[in-house]
């Protein structure tokens, strides 16, 4: 057994144990009391199921030959996207849903347009990102706040 296969099998066991732990903790959450409502345990259970599936795959068919996981450019892109998520959390805390969502949509759209719309000029990509951010933010507001009447964060600046 190669070192890579051994590591994959160990990772598979750890992933299965983590999925079992998440499942156990999810069942500790209280149900909502509404008939047919899956309650707060639905998403953790889905995530645990996906993790368990990945762990099983690692146990049954360990990975291919070792290679480079991500190039330096891909690590840089992943870091930038992670920084945008941190910025999103900060904007939610400061300005709430109304400010954070459109700004984050604009930034992410512009970042990803560099990959999907390389042929467009920078001005056009910025314009598309601004339009998408505003329209997407408005649609999300209409769906969640107006349609579903879900309380969204208001932020400390808008209180």
PDB file of C-alpha atoms in Angstrom:
ATOM      1  CA  UNK A   1       0.000   0.000   0.000  1.00  0.00           C
ATOM      2  CA  UNK A   2       1.440   3.348  -1.017  1.00  0.00           C
ATOM      3  CA  UNK A   3       1.783   6.285   1.347  1.00  0.00           C
ATOM      4  CA  UNK A   4      -0.862   8.192  -0.640  1.00  0.00           C
ATOM      5  CA  UNK A   5      -3.369   5.324  -0.322  1.00  0.00           C
ATOM      6  CA  UNK A   6      -2.677   5.045   3.381  1.00  0.00           C
ATOM      7  CA  UNK A   7      -3.240   8.782   3.883  1.00  0.00           C
ATOM      8  CA  UNK A   8      -6.454   8.653   1.862  1.00  0.00           C
ATOM      9  CA  UNK A   9      -7.789   5.772   3.944  1.00  0.00           C
ATOM     10  CA  UNK A  10      -6.924   7.564   7.195  1.00  0.00           C
ATOM     11  CA  UNK A  11      -8.602  10.710   5.879  1.00  0.00           C
ATOM     12  CA  UNK A  12     -11.640   8.628   4.891  1.00  0.00           C
ATOM     13  CA  UNK A  13     -11.968   7.241   8.428  1.00  0.00           C
ATOM     14  CA  UNK A  14     -11.546  10.716   9.959  1.00  0.00           C
ATOM     15  CA  UNK A  15     -14.166  12.112   7.563  1.00  0.00           C
ATOM     16  CA  UNK A  16     -16.634   9.358   8.473  1.00  0.00           C
ATOM     17  CA  UNK A  17     -16.078   9.963  12.189  1.00  0.00           C
ATOM     18  CA  UNK A  18     -16.581  13.703  11.715  1.00  0.00           C
ATOM     19  CA  UNK A  19     -19.783  13.072   9.730  1.00  0.00           C
ATOM     20  CA  UNK A  20     -21.048  10.796  12.529  1.00  0.00           C
ATOM     21  CA  UNK A  21     -20.245  13.490  15.125  1.00  0.00           C
ATOM     22  CA  UNK A  22     -22.094  16.163  13.111  1.00  0.00           C
ATOM     23  CA  UNK A  23     -25.064  13.798  12.742  1.00  0.00           C
ATOM     24  CA  UNK A  24     -25.113  13.156  16.483  1.00  0.00           C
ATOM     25  CA  UNK A  25     -24.975  16.885  17.273  1.00  0.00           C
ATOM     26  CA  UNK A  26     -27.694  17.611  14.695  1.00  0.00           C
ATOM     27  CA  UNK A  27     -30.106  15.287  16.441  1.00  0.00           C
ATOM     28  CA  UNK A  28     -29.566  17.256  19.657  1.00  0.00           C
ATOM     29  CA  UNK A  29     -31.210  20.318  18.039  1.00  0.00           C
ATOM     30  CA  UNK A  30     -34.847  20.917  18.915  1.00  0.00           C
ATOM     31  CA  UNK A  31     -37.533  20.520  16.251  1.00  0.00           C
ATOM     32  CA  UNK A  32     -39.615  23.545  15.284  1.00  0.00           C
ATOM     33  CA  UNK A  33     -42.975  21.961  16.097  1.00  0.00           C
ATOM     34  CA  UNK A  34     -44.456  22.715  12.664  1.00  0.00           C
ATOM     35  CA  UNK A  35     -45.640  19.653  10.789  1.00  0.00           C
ATOM     36  CA  UNK A  36     -43.484  18.953   7.739  1.00  0.00           C
ATOM     37  CA  UNK A  37     -40.807  21.485   8.729  1.00  0.00           C
ATOM     38  CA  UNK A  38     -37.379  19.815   8.759  1.00  0.00           C
ATOM     39  CA  UNK A  39     -36.145  22.330  11.303  1.00  0.00           C
ATOM     40  CA  UNK A  40     -32.598  23.443  12.013  1.00  0.00           C
ATOM     41  CA  UNK A  41     -31.093  19.969  11.682  1.00  0.00           C
ATOM     42  CA  UNK A  42     -31.708  19.670   7.925  1.00  0.00           C
ATOM     43  CA  UNK A  43     -28.589  21.413   6.594  1.00  0.00           C
ATOM     44  CA  UNK A  44     -26.126  19.846   9.047  1.00  0.00           C
ATOM     45  CA  UNK A  45     -27.536  16.422   8.171  1.00  0.00           C
ATOM     46  CA  UNK A  46     -27.163  17.092   4.452  1.00  0.00           C
ATOM     47  CA  UNK A  47     -23.580  18.231   5.009  1.00  0.00           C
ATOM     48  CA  UNK A  48     -22.836  15.181   7.145  1.00  0.00           C
ATOM     49  CA  UNK A  49     -24.264  12.948   4.413  1.00  0.00           C
ATOM     50  CA  UNK A  50     -22.041  14.527   1.774  1.00  0.00           C
ATOM     51  CA  UNK A  51     -19.021  14.211   4.090  1.00  0.00           C
ATOM     52  CA  UNK A  52     -19.820  10.564   4.772  1.00  0.00           C
ATOM     53  CA  UNK A  53     -20.121   9.875   1.054  1.00  0.00           C
ATOM     54  CA  UNK A  54     -16.710  11.469   0.452  1.00  0.00           C
ATOM     55  CA  UNK A  55     -15.216   9.445   3.311  1.00  0.00           C
ATOM     56  CA  UNK A  56     -16.596   6.225   1.851  1.00  0.00           C
ATOM     57  CA  UNK A  57     -15.160   7.091  -1.572  1.00  0.00           C
ATOM     58  CA  UNK A  58     -11.756   7.704   0.026  1.00  0.00           C
ATOM     59  CA  UNK A  59     -11.929   4.324   1.768  1.00  0.00           C
ATOM     60  CA  UNK A  60     -13.077   2.359  -1.265  1.00  0.00           C
ATOM     61  CA  UNK A  61     -11.043   4.051  -4.001  1.00  0.00           C
ATOM     62  CA  UNK A  62      -8.100   6.019  -2.648  1.00  0.00           C
ATOM     63  CA  UNK A  63      -6.737   8.817  -4.821  1.00  0.00           C
ATOM     64  CA  UNK A  64      -4.608   8.780  -7.916  1.00  0.00           C
ATOM     65  CA  UNK A  65      -0.923   9.436  -8.104  1.00  0.00           C
ATOM     66  CA  UNK A  66       0.197  12.321  -5.930  1.00  0.00           C
ATOM     67  CA  UNK A  67       0.275  15.604  -7.745  1.00  0.00           C
ATOM     68  CA  UNK A  68      -0.067  19.308  -7.163  1.00  0.00           C
ATOM     69  CA  UNK A  69      -3.341  20.048  -5.398  1.00  0.00           C
ATOM     70  CA  UNK A  70      -3.498  23.715  -6.419  1.00  0.00           C
ATOM     71  CA  UNK A  71      -1.055  25.899  -8.295  1.00  0.00           C
ATOM     72  CA  UNK A  72       0.201  29.143  -6.766  1.00  0.00           C
ATOM     73  CA  UNK A  73      -2.217  31.147  -8.924  1.00  0.00           C
ATOM     74  CA  UNK A  74      -5.130  28.958  -7.794  1.00  0.00           C
ATOM     75  CA  UNK A  75      -4.128  29.376  -4.135  1.00  0.00           C
ATOM     76  CA  UNK A  76      -4.032  33.146  -4.678  1.00  0.00           C
ATOM     77  CA  UNK A  77      -7.508  33.096  -6.254  1.00  0.00           C
ATOM     78  CA  UNK A  78      -8.867  30.952  -3.422  1.00  0.00           C
ATOM     79  CA  UNK A  79      -7.334  33.358  -0.900  1.00  0.00           C
ATOM     80  CA  UNK A  80      -8.950  36.330  -2.622  1.00  0.00           C
ATOM     81  CA  UNK A  81     -12.337  34.620  -2.617  1.00  0.00           C
ATOM     82  CA  UNK A  82     -11.923  33.751   1.070  1.00  0.00           C
ATOM     83  CA  UNK A  83     -11.071  37.421   1.748  1.00  0.00           C
ATOM     84  CA  UNK A  84     -14.328  38.399   0.009  1.00  0.00           C
ATOM     85  CA  UNK A  85     -16.229  36.055   2.363  1.00  0.00           C
ATOM     86  CA  UNK A  86     -14.541  37.689   5.351  1.00  0.00           C
ATOM     87  CA  UNK A  87     -15.482  41.081   3.916  1.00  0.00           C
ATOM     88  CA  UNK A  88     -19.066  39.827   3.502  1.00  0.00           C
ATOM     89  CA  UNK A  89     -19.235  38.833   7.177  1.00  0.00           C
ATOM     90  CA  UNK A  90     -17.843  42.233   8.181  1.00  0.00           C
ATOM     91  CA  UNK A  91     -20.317  44.058   5.920  1.00  0.00           C
ATOM     92  CA  UNK A  92     -23.216  42.014   7.335  1.00  0.00           C
ATOM     93  CA  UNK A  93     -22.170  43.011  10.820  1.00  0.00           C
ATOM     94  CA  UNK A  94     -21.692  46.679   9.949  1.00  0.00           C
ATOM     95  CA  UNK A  95     -24.275  47.424   7.271  1.00  0.00           C
ATOM     96  CA  UNK A  96     -26.580  44.442   7.256  1.00  0.00           C
ATOM     97  CA  UNK A  97     -28.195  42.582   4.403  1.00  0.00           C
ATOM     98  CA  UNK A  98     -29.053  45.640   2.309  1.00  0.00           C
ATOM     99  CA  UNK A  99     -25.440  46.752   2.042  1.00  0.00           C
ATOM    100  CA  UNK A 100     -23.515  43.485   2.235  1.00  0.00           C
ATOM    101  CA  UNK A 101     -25.306  41.420  -0.403  1.00  0.00           C
ATOM    102  CA  UNK A 102     -25.137  43.816  -3.394  1.00  0.00           C
ATOM    103  CA  UNK A 103     -21.504  44.744  -2.681  1.00  0.00           C
ATOM    104  CA  UNK A 104     -20.465  41.107  -2.307  1.00  0.00           C
ATOM    105  CA  UNK A 105     -22.346  40.114  -5.459  1.00  0.00           C
ATOM    106  CA  UNK A 106     -20.596  42.899  -7.366  1.00  0.00           C
ATOM    107  CA  UNK A 107     -17.148  41.864  -6.161  1.00  0.00           C
ATOM    108  CA  UNK A 108     -17.624  38.145  -6.765  1.00  0.00           C
ATOM    109  CA  UNK A 109     -19.202  38.726 -10.183  1.00  0.00           C
ATOM    110  CA  UNK A 110     -16.308  40.933 -11.219  1.00  0.00           C
ATOM    111  CA  UNK A 111     -13.732  38.435  -9.940  1.00  0.00           C
ATOM    112  CA  UNK A 112     -15.341  35.513 -11.757  1.00  0.00           C
ATOM    113  CA  UNK A 113     -15.921  37.511 -14.942  1.00  0.00           C
ATOM    114  CA  UNK A 114     -12.167  37.599 -15.329  1.00  0.00           C
ATOM    115  CA  UNK A 115     -12.374  33.872 -16.006  1.00  0.00           C
ATOM    116  CA  UNK A 116     -15.625  33.651 -17.959  1.00  0.00           C
ATOM    117  CA  UNK A 117     -15.605  36.919 -19.929  1.00  0.00           C
ATOM    118  CA  UNK A 118     -11.936  37.594 -20.637  1.00  0.00           C
ATOM    119  CA  UNK A 119     -12.816  39.062 -24.016  1.00  0.00           C
ATOM    120  CA  UNK A 120     -14.869  41.895 -22.432  1.00  0.00           C
ATOM    121  CA  UNK A 121     -13.178  45.142 -21.508  1.00  0.00           C
ATOM    122  CA  UNK A 122     -12.611  46.008 -17.848  1.00  0.00           C
ATOM    123  CA  UNK A 123     -15.277  48.754 -18.021  1.00  0.00           C
ATOM    124  CA  UNK A 124     -17.868  46.333 -19.406  1.00  0.00           C
ATOM    125  CA  UNK A 125     -17.059  43.731 -16.757  1.00  0.00           C
ATOM    126  CA  UNK A 126     -17.411  46.355 -14.003  1.00  0.00           C
ATOM    127  CA  UNK A 127     -20.729  47.569 -15.468  1.00  0.00           C
ATOM    128  CA  UNK A 128     -22.087  44.011 -15.650  1.00  0.00           C
ATOM    129  CA  UNK A 129     -20.934  43.339 -12.068  1.00  0.00           C
ATOM    130  CA  UNK A 130     -22.638  46.510 -10.782  1.00  0.00           C
ATOM    131  CA  UNK A 131     -25.890  45.685 -12.597  1.00  0.00           C
ATOM    132  CA  UNK A 132     -25.809  42.078 -11.395  1.00  0.00           C
ATOM    133  CA  UNK A 133     -25.072  43.165  -7.833  1.00  0.00           C
ATOM    134  CA  UNK A 134     -27.949  45.624  -7.707  1.00  0.00           C
ATOM    135  CA  UNK A 135     -30.494  43.430  -9.519  1.00  0.00           C
ATOM    136  CA  UNK A 136     -29.391  40.254  -7.686  1.00  0.00           C
ATOM    137  CA  UNK A 137     -29.461  42.020  -4.331  1.00  0.00           C
ATOM    138  CA  UNK A 138     -32.937  43.391  -5.047  1.00  0.00           C
ATOM    139  CA  UNK A 139     -34.226  39.959  -6.090  1.00  0.00           C
ATOM    140  CA  UNK A 140     -32.784  38.332  -2.972  1.00  0.00           C
ATOM    141  CA  UNK A 141     -34.360  41.070  -0.853  1.00  0.00           C
ATOM    142  CA  UNK A 142     -37.729  40.537  -2.529  1.00  0.00           C
ATOM    143  CA  UNK A 143     -37.512  36.761  -2.140  1.00  0.00           C
ATOM    144  CA  UNK A 144     -36.368  36.609   1.467  1.00  0.00           C
ATOM    145  CA  UNK A 145     -37.577  39.789   3.159  1.00  0.00           C
ATOM    146  CA  UNK A 146     -40.790  40.458   1.232  1.00  0.00           C
ATOM    147  CA  UNK A 147     -41.761  36.965   0.040  1.00  0.00           C
ATOM    148  CA  UNK A 148     -40.637  34.786   2.933  1.00  0.00           C
ATOM    149  CA  UNK A 149     -40.754  37.515   5.590  1.00  0.00           C
ATOM    150  CA  UNK A 150     -37.397  36.312   6.872  1.00  0.00           C
ATOM    151  CA  UNK A 151     -35.626  38.626   9.291  1.00  0.00           C
ATOM    152  CA  UNK A 152     -32.287  39.626   7.826  1.00  0.00           C
ATOM    153  CA  UNK A 153     -29.377  41.244   9.667  1.00  0.00           C
ATOM    154  CA  UNK A 154     -29.635  45.031   9.782  1.00  0.00           C
ATOM    155  CA  UNK A 155     -26.101  45.805  10.896  1.00  0.00           C
ATOM    156  CA  UNK A 156     -24.964  48.163  13.598  1.00  0.00           C
ATOM    157  CA  UNK A 157     -24.890  51.199  11.280  1.00  0.00           C
ATOM    158  CA  UNK A 158     -28.539  50.885  10.163  1.00  0.00           C
ATOM    159  CA  UNK A 159     -30.140  50.219  13.558  1.00  0.00           C
TER     160      UNK A 159
END
